[in-house]
Amino acid sequence: DDGIIFWSINANLKVQKAKIAYYNTNGKRTNKFNVHYKNEDGYFNCLFGEHLIYDEIKGRKTIILTESEKTAIVGFILFPQYLWLAYGGINGLTENKVNSLIGHNVLIIPDMSENAVSIILNKIPVLISLGINAKIWDMTEGKTDEQLELEGIYNNDLEDVFRKVII
């Protein structure tokens, strides 16, 4: 039905969820989603791309963590020297998803909004206390949501930036 399936596969190579997202012809996501594997059926979400994390890359390869699965895929295509994962939305970076990140260097890139940045800033100390070398790249550069709205970039993500630069 013209949706894109993003498979979340855990560190044990087991499918945890399949999120189906829908996009407009300009590449922007709509608000329509389908998730067929439900928590009540025993399926619990993990980081998108979690199956790609190996102990051998600890300290050698930076993990880039984005909100959107699409951004993680495009990021990998453009910058394959990093390991690109996604946490699946503004509130998707939960404590039950981060165990696979322990011991790794992680750069988190939230979408461009005060709320998205604030949520991640509040999680950084928790991640560090768990043994995750986590940092944030705040693409808002301290701008308010109103300023971002005026610039036409409110709630954009890194993939939006890529698309503007590449096109």
PDB file of N, CA and C in Angstrom, residues 1-6 19-23 30 32-34:
ATOM      1  N   ASP A   1       0.825  -1.211   0.000  1.00  0.00           N
ATOM      2  CA  ASP A   1       0.000   0.000   0.000  1.00  0.00           C
ATOM      3  C   ASP A   1       0.862   1.265   0.000  1.00  0.00           C
ATOM      4  N   ASP A   2       2.022   1.185  -0.637  1.00  0.00           N
ATOM      5  CA  ASP A   2       2.945   2.314  -0.801  1.00  0.00           C
ATOM      6  C   ASP A   2       3.654   2.729   0.474  1.00  0.00           C
ATOM      7  N   GLY A   3       3.638   1.895   1.481  1.00  0.00           N
ATOM      8  CA  GLY A   3       4.380   2.188   2.703  1.00  0.00           C
ATOM      9  C   GLY A   3       5.796   1.640   2.617  1.00  0.00           C
ATOM     10  N   ILE A   4       6.658   2.146   3.478  1.00  0.00           N
ATOM     11  CA  ILE A   4       8.036   1.671   3.579  1.00  0.00           C
ATOM     12  C   ILE A   4       8.161   0.915   4.900  1.00  0.00           C
ATOM     13  N   ILE A   5       8.660  -0.312   4.845  1.00  0.00           N
ATOM     14  CA  ILE A   5       8.791  -1.122   6.058  1.00  0.00           C
ATOM     15  C   ILE A   5      10.192  -0.958   6.625  1.00  0.00           C
ATOM     16  N   PHE A   6      10.249  -0.585   7.892  1.00  0.00           N
ATOM     17  CA  PHE A   6      11.511  -0.507   8.620  1.00  0.00           C
ATOM     18  C   PHE A   6      11.502  -1.638   9.648  1.00  0.00           C
ATOM     19  N   LYS A  19       7.879  -1.412  11.435  1.00  0.00           N
ATOM     20  CA  LYS A  19       7.117  -0.165  11.382  1.00  0.00           C
ATOM     21  C   LYS A  19       6.949   0.209   9.913  1.00  0.00           C
ATOM     22  N   ILE A  20       5.709   0.433   9.517  1.00  0.00           N
ATOM     23  CA  ILE A  20       5.434   0.848   8.148  1.00  0.00           C
ATOM     24  C   ILE A  20       5.129   2.338   8.188  1.00  0.00           C
ATOM     25  N   ALA A  21       5.918   3.106   7.455  1.00  0.00           N
ATOM     26  CA  ALA A  21       5.754   4.560   7.394  1.00  0.00           C
ATOM     27  C   ALA A  21       5.385   4.948   5.971  1.00  0.00           C
ATOM     28  N   TYR A  22       4.750   6.084   5.851  1.00  0.00           N
ATOM     29  CA  TYR A  22       4.283   6.561   4.555  1.00  0.00           C
ATOM     30  C   TYR A  22       4.859   7.947   4.296  1.00  0.00           C
ATOM     31  N   TYR A  23       5.246   8.183   3.040  1.00  0.00           N
ATOM     32  CA  TYR A  23       5.918   9.429   2.669  1.00  0.00           C
ATOM     33  C   TYR A  23       5.227  10.100   1.499  1.00  0.00           C
ATOM     34  N   THR A  30       4.401  11.296   6.212  1.00  0.00           N
ATOM     35  CA  THR A  30       3.043  11.660   6.607  1.00  0.00           C
ATOM     36  C   THR A  30       2.855  11.239   8.066  1.00  0.00           C
ATOM     37  N   LYS A  32       0.811   8.896   8.945  1.00  0.00           N
ATOM     38  CA  LYS A  32       0.263   7.547   8.899  1.00  0.00           C
ATOM     39  C   LYS A  32       1.356   6.524   9.192  1.00  0.00           C
ATOM     40  N   PHE A  33       1.052   5.601  10.109  1.00  0.00           N
ATOM     41  CA  PHE A  33       1.950   4.499  10.461  1.00  0.00           C
ATOM     42  C   PHE A  33       1.138   3.222  10.621  1.00  0.00           C
ATOM     43  N   ASN A  34       1.779   2.106  10.431  1.00  0.00           N
ATOM     44  CA  ASN A  34       1.225   0.803  10.785  1.00  0.00           C
ATOM     45  C   ASN A  34       2.310   0.032  11.511  1.00  0.00           C
TER      46      ASN A  34
END
